[in-house]
PDB file of C-alpha atoms in Angstrom:
ATOM      1  CA  UNK F   1       0.000   0.000   0.000  1.00 39.00           C
ATOM      2  CA  UNK F   2       1.410   3.347  -1.014  1.00 42.00           C
ATOM      3  CA  UNK F   3       0.856   5.804   1.836  1.00 46.00           C
ATOM      4  CA  UNK F   4       2.593   8.611  -0.055  1.00 52.00           C
ATOM      5  CA  UNK F   5      -0.206   9.130  -2.584  1.00 50.00           C
ATOM      6  CA  UNK F   6      -3.094   9.349  -0.116  1.00 57.00           C
ATOM      7  CA  UNK F   7      -4.004  12.893   0.931  1.00 65.00           C
ATOM      8  CA  UNK F   8      -5.844  13.612   4.190  1.00 70.00           C
ATOM      9  CA  UNK F   9      -9.535  12.749   4.060  1.00 77.00           C
ATOM     10  CA  UNK F  10     -11.753  15.364   2.408  1.00 76.00           C
ATOM     11  CA  UNK F  11     -13.308  16.464   5.707  1.00 81.00           C
ATOM     12  CA  UNK F  12      -9.872  17.595   6.875  1.00 82.00           C
ATOM     13  CA  UNK F  13      -8.719  19.358   3.722  1.00 82.00           C
ATOM     14  CA  UNK F  14      -8.791  23.121   3.566  1.00 85.00           C
ATOM     15  CA  UNK F  15     -11.608  24.390   1.341  1.00 86.00           C
ATOM     16  CA  UNK F  16     -10.493  26.469  -1.617  1.00 89.00           C
ATOM     17  CA  UNK F  17      -9.878  30.107  -0.765  1.00 92.00           C
ATOM     18  CA  UNK F  18      -9.364  29.585   2.984  1.00 90.00           C
ATOM     19  CA  UNK F  19      -6.200  31.430   4.016  1.00 93.00           C
ATOM     20  CA  UNK F  20      -3.487  30.403   6.440  1.00 91.00           C
ATOM     21  CA  UNK F  21      -4.616  33.131   8.824  1.00 95.00           C
ATOM     22  CA  UNK F  22      -8.215  31.882   8.716  1.00 93.00           C
ATOM     23  CA  UNK F  23      -7.067  28.331   9.473  1.00 91.00           C
ATOM     24  CA  UNK F  24      -4.967  29.668  12.347  1.00 94.00           C
ATOM     25  CA  UNK F  25      -7.914  31.722  13.663  1.00 95.00           C
ATOM     26  CA  UNK F  26     -10.250  28.724  13.478  1.00 95.00           C
ATOM     27  CA  UNK F  27      -7.595  26.665  15.260  1.00 93.00           C
ATOM     28  CA  UNK F  28      -7.441  29.228  18.067  1.00 96.00           C
ATOM     29  CA  UNK F  29     -11.244  29.322  18.288  1.00 97.00           C
ATOM     30  CA  UNK F  30     -11.344  25.524  18.426  1.00 95.00           C
ATOM     31  CA  UNK F  31      -8.629  25.432  21.091  1.00 96.00           C
ATOM     32  CA  UNK F  32     -10.579  27.929  23.192  1.00 97.00           C
ATOM     33  CA  UNK F  33     -13.712  25.775  22.889  1.00 97.00           C
ATOM     34  CA  UNK F  34     -11.739  22.661  23.821  1.00 96.00           C
ATOM     35  CA  UNK F  35     -10.422  24.485  26.894  1.00 98.00           C
ATOM     36  CA  UNK F  36     -14.003  25.403  27.745  1.00 98.00           C
ATOM     37  CA  UNK F  37     -14.930  21.719  27.405  1.00 97.00           C
ATOM     38  CA  UNK F  38     -12.272  20.931  29.993  1.00 98.00           C
ATOM     39  CA  UNK F  39     -13.545  23.689  32.294  1.00 98.00           C
ATOM     40  CA  UNK F  40     -17.055  22.304  31.898  1.00 98.00           C
ATOM     41  CA  UNK F  41     -15.747  18.859  32.826  1.00 98.00           C
ATOM     42  CA  UNK F  42     -14.165  20.320  35.938  1.00 98.00           C
ATOM     43  CA  UNK F  43     -17.489  21.942  36.771  1.00 98.00           C
ATOM     44  CA  UNK F  44     -19.235  18.560  36.472  1.00 98.00           C
ATOM     45  CA  UNK F  45     -16.517  17.072  38.683  1.00 98.00           C
ATOM     46  CA  UNK F  46     -17.194  19.821  41.238  1.00 98.00           C
ATOM     47  CA  UNK F  47     -20.935  19.084  40.975  1.00 98.00           C
ATOM     48  CA  UNK F  48     -20.515  15.337  41.473  1.00 98.00           C
ATOM     49  CA  UNK F  49     -17.940  15.594  44.264  1.00 98.00           C
ATOM     50  CA  UNK F  50     -20.022  18.121  46.175  1.00 98.00           C
ATOM     51  CA  UNK F  51     -23.138  15.968  45.776  1.00 97.00           C
ATOM     52  CA  UNK F  52     -21.250  12.875  46.902  1.00 98.00           C
ATOM     53  CA  UNK F  53     -19.900  14.712  49.940  1.00 98.00           C
ATOM     54  CA  UNK F  54     -23.405  15.874  50.849  1.00 97.00           C
ATOM     55  CA  UNK F  55     -24.754  12.321  50.601  1.00 97.00           C
ATOM     56  CA  UNK F  56     -21.869  11.050  52.765  1.00 98.00           C
ATOM     57  CA  UNK F  57     -23.001  13.471  55.449  1.00 98.00           C
ATOM     58  CA  UNK F  58     -25.946  11.113  56.018  1.00 98.00           C
ATOM     59  CA  UNK F  59     -23.442   8.532  57.285  1.00 98.00           C
ATOM     60  CA  UNK F  60     -21.637  11.117  59.394  1.00 98.00           C
ATOM     61  CA  UNK F  61     -24.888  12.241  61.009  1.00 98.00           C
ATOM     62  CA  UNK F  62     -26.000   8.646  61.660  1.00 98.00           C
ATOM     63  CA  UNK F  63     -22.624   7.669  63.134  1.00 98.00           C
ATOM     64  CA  UNK F  64     -22.441  10.779  65.311  1.00 98.00           C
ATOM     65  CA  UNK F  65     -25.872   9.886  66.725  1.00 98.00           C
ATOM     66  CA  UNK F  66     -24.844   6.240  67.256  1.00 98.00           C
ATOM     67  CA  UNK F  67     -21.742   7.457  69.093  1.00 98.00           C
ATOM     68  CA  UNK F  68     -23.888   9.563  71.400  1.00 98.00           C
ATOM     69  CA  UNK F  69     -23.102  12.949  69.860  1.00 98.00           C
ATOM     70  CA  UNK F  70     -26.614  14.116  69.069  1.00 98.00           C
ATOM     71  CA  UNK F  71     -25.826  17.836  69.327  1.00 98.00           C
ATOM     72  CA  UNK F  72     -23.016  17.526  66.794  1.00 98.00           C
ATOM     73  CA  UNK F  73     -25.181  15.397  64.500  1.00 98.00           C
ATOM     74  CA  UNK F  74     -27.917  18.036  64.697  1.00 98.00           C
ATOM     75  CA  UNK F  75     -25.405  20.768  63.870  1.00 98.00           C
ATOM     76  CA  UNK F  76     -24.115  18.972  60.761  1.00 98.00           C
ATOM     77  CA  UNK F  77     -27.693  18.215  59.710  1.00 97.00           C
ATOM     78  CA  UNK F  78     -28.902  21.791  60.173  1.00 98.00           C
ATOM     79  CA  UNK F  79     -25.833  23.786  59.069  1.00 98.00           C
ATOM     80  CA  UNK F  80     -24.194  21.708  56.319  1.00 98.00           C
ATOM     81  CA  UNK F  81     -26.416  18.909  54.954  1.00 97.00           C
ATOM     82  CA  UNK F  82     -28.244  20.126  51.842  1.00 95.00           C
ATOM     83  CA  UNK F  83     -26.761  23.611  52.113  1.00 97.00           C
ATOM     84  CA  UNK F  84     -26.601  25.893  49.072  1.00 97.00           C
ATOM     85  CA  UNK F  85     -23.046  26.122  47.734  1.00 97.00           C
ATOM     86  CA  UNK F  86     -23.586  29.736  46.711  1.00 96.00           C
ATOM     87  CA  UNK F  87     -26.594  31.800  47.784  1.00 97.00           C
ATOM     88  CA  UNK F  88     -29.770  30.180  46.451  1.00 97.00           C
ATOM     89  CA  UNK F  89     -28.006  27.544  44.364  1.00 97.00           C
ATOM     90  CA  UNK F  90     -26.997  23.929  44.460  1.00 97.00           C
ATOM     91  CA  UNK F  91     -24.280  22.738  42.111  1.00 98.00           C
ATOM     92  CA  UNK F  92     -26.726  21.459  39.470  1.00 97.00           C
ATOM     93  CA  UNK F  93     -28.045  24.996  39.101  1.00 98.00           C
ATOM     94  CA  UNK F  94     -24.519  26.328  38.597  1.00 98.00           C
ATOM     95  CA  UNK F  95     -23.943  23.704  35.886  1.00 98.00           C
ATOM     96  CA  UNK F  96     -27.250  24.581  34.200  1.00 98.00           C
ATOM     97  CA  UNK F  97     -26.506  28.309  34.287  1.00 98.00           C
ATOM     98  CA  UNK F  98     -22.991  27.768  32.897  1.00 98.00           C
ATOM     99  CA  UNK F  99     -24.346  25.625  30.086  1.00 98.00           C
ATOM    100  CA  UNK F 100     -27.150  27.968  29.050  1.00 98.00           C
ATOM    101  CA  UNK F 101     -25.350  31.262  29.639  1.00 98.00           C
ATOM    102  CA  UNK F 102     -21.898  30.436  28.292  1.00 98.00           C
ATOM    103  CA  UNK F 103     -21.155  26.954  26.985  1.00 98.00           C
ATOM    104  CA  UNK F 104     -24.124  26.495  24.628  1.00 98.00           C
ATOM    105  CA  UNK F 105     -23.616  29.967  23.152  1.00 98.00           C
ATOM    106  CA  UNK F 106     -19.859  29.419  22.701  1.00 98.00           C
ATOM    107  CA  UNK F 107     -20.384  26.053  21.011  1.00 97.00           C
ATOM    108  CA  UNK F 108     -23.018  27.476  18.657  1.00 98.00           C
ATOM    109  CA  UNK F 109     -20.849  30.469  17.715  1.00 98.00           C
ATOM    110  CA  UNK F 110     -17.828  28.226  17.033  1.00 97.00           C
ATOM    111  CA  UNK F 111     -19.902  25.871  14.833  1.00 96.00           C
ATOM    112  CA  UNK F 112     -21.495  28.732  12.903  1.00 98.00           C
ATOM    113  CA  UNK F 113     -18.187  30.508  12.265  1.00 97.00           C
ATOM    114  CA  UNK F 114     -16.558  27.237  11.188  1.00 94.00           C
ATOM    115  CA  UNK F 115     -19.522  26.731   8.845  1.00 95.00           C
ATOM    116  CA  UNK F 116     -19.203  30.243   7.409  1.00 96.00           C
ATOM    117  CA  UNK F 117     -15.434  30.216   6.943  1.00 94.00           C
ATOM    118  CA  UNK F 118     -14.446  26.570   6.342  1.00 90.00           C
ATOM    119  CA  UNK F 119     -17.543  24.715   5.083  1.00 86.00           C
ATOM    120  CA  UNK F 120     -18.037  23.359   8.603  1.00 89.00           C
ATOM    121  CA  UNK F 121     -14.748  21.496   8.567  1.00 88.00           C
ATOM    122  CA  UNK F 122     -13.267  20.889  11.978  1.00 86.00           C
ATOM    123  CA  UNK F 123      -9.644  20.663  13.107  1.00 87.00           C
ATOM    124  CA  UNK F 124      -8.121  21.998   9.884  1.00 86.00           C
ATOM    125  CA  UNK F 125      -5.205  23.468  11.806  1.00 83.00           C
ATOM    126  CA  UNK F 126      -4.438  20.124  13.460  1.00 85.00           C
ATOM    127  CA  UNK F 127      -4.957  18.181  10.217  1.00 79.00           C
ATOM    128  CA  UNK F 128      -2.417  20.390   8.461  1.00 79.00           C
ATOM    129  CA  UNK F 129      -0.030  20.047  11.402  1.00 81.00           C
ATOM    130  CA  UNK F 130      -0.387  16.253  11.149  1.00 82.00           C
ATOM    131  CA  UNK F 131       0.394  16.407   7.433  1.00 80.00           C
ATOM    132  CA  UNK F 132       3.474  18.573   8.058  1.00 78.00           C
ATOM    133  CA  UNK F 133       4.799  16.410  10.901  1.00 81.00           C
ATOM    134  CA  UNK F 134       4.164  12.874   9.648  1.00 76.00           C
ATOM    135  CA  UNK F 135       6.972  10.695   8.307  1.00 71.00           C
ATOM    136  CA  UNK F 136       6.150   9.829   4.701  1.00 72.00           C
ATOM    137  CA  UNK F 137       6.052   6.106   4.023  1.00 73.00           C
ATOM    138  CA  UNK F 138       5.913   5.071   7.681  1.00 74.00           C
ATOM    139  CA  UNK F 139       2.865   2.831   8.306  1.00 74.00           C
ATOM    140  CA  UNK F 140       2.048   4.547  11.613  1.00 71.00           C
ATOM    141  CA  UNK F 141       2.106   8.007  10.010  1.00 65.00           C
ATOM    142  CA  UNK F 142      -0.442   7.560   7.228  1.00 68.00           C
ATOM    143  CA  UNK F 143      -2.584  10.501   6.186  1.00 62.00           C
ATOM    144  CA  UNK F 144      -5.869   8.759   7.015  1.00 64.00           C
TER     145      UNK F 144
END
């Protein structure tokens, strides 16, 4: 099989008329969105860890009572268990607000701009970097 003659797949080829600067700009926009994806993941981690901690408080309260520390169990139950993490909000509400206020808008804008400027093609910057960096003829460096 001749790996030299195979260009990158059509979905990762630059449409005609798209400049280097446009590809670089779309790459930066994509990188920013990917960073936002990571931030969103961290937010979900925060949400799940906080929820898990709150559910574990049930055990703490039960064990404090079993150990004869009813006043301390009452304090944890009244002051911490089920508490808002910021005024008026649990973590799920923070996640929902982030998604609707920022993430969904960012993702839509990135997709629309990529559609307007590059026929919707994604990762053109990375695809061209792959093409520049691969070793021609090496089976683990094929274009596709």
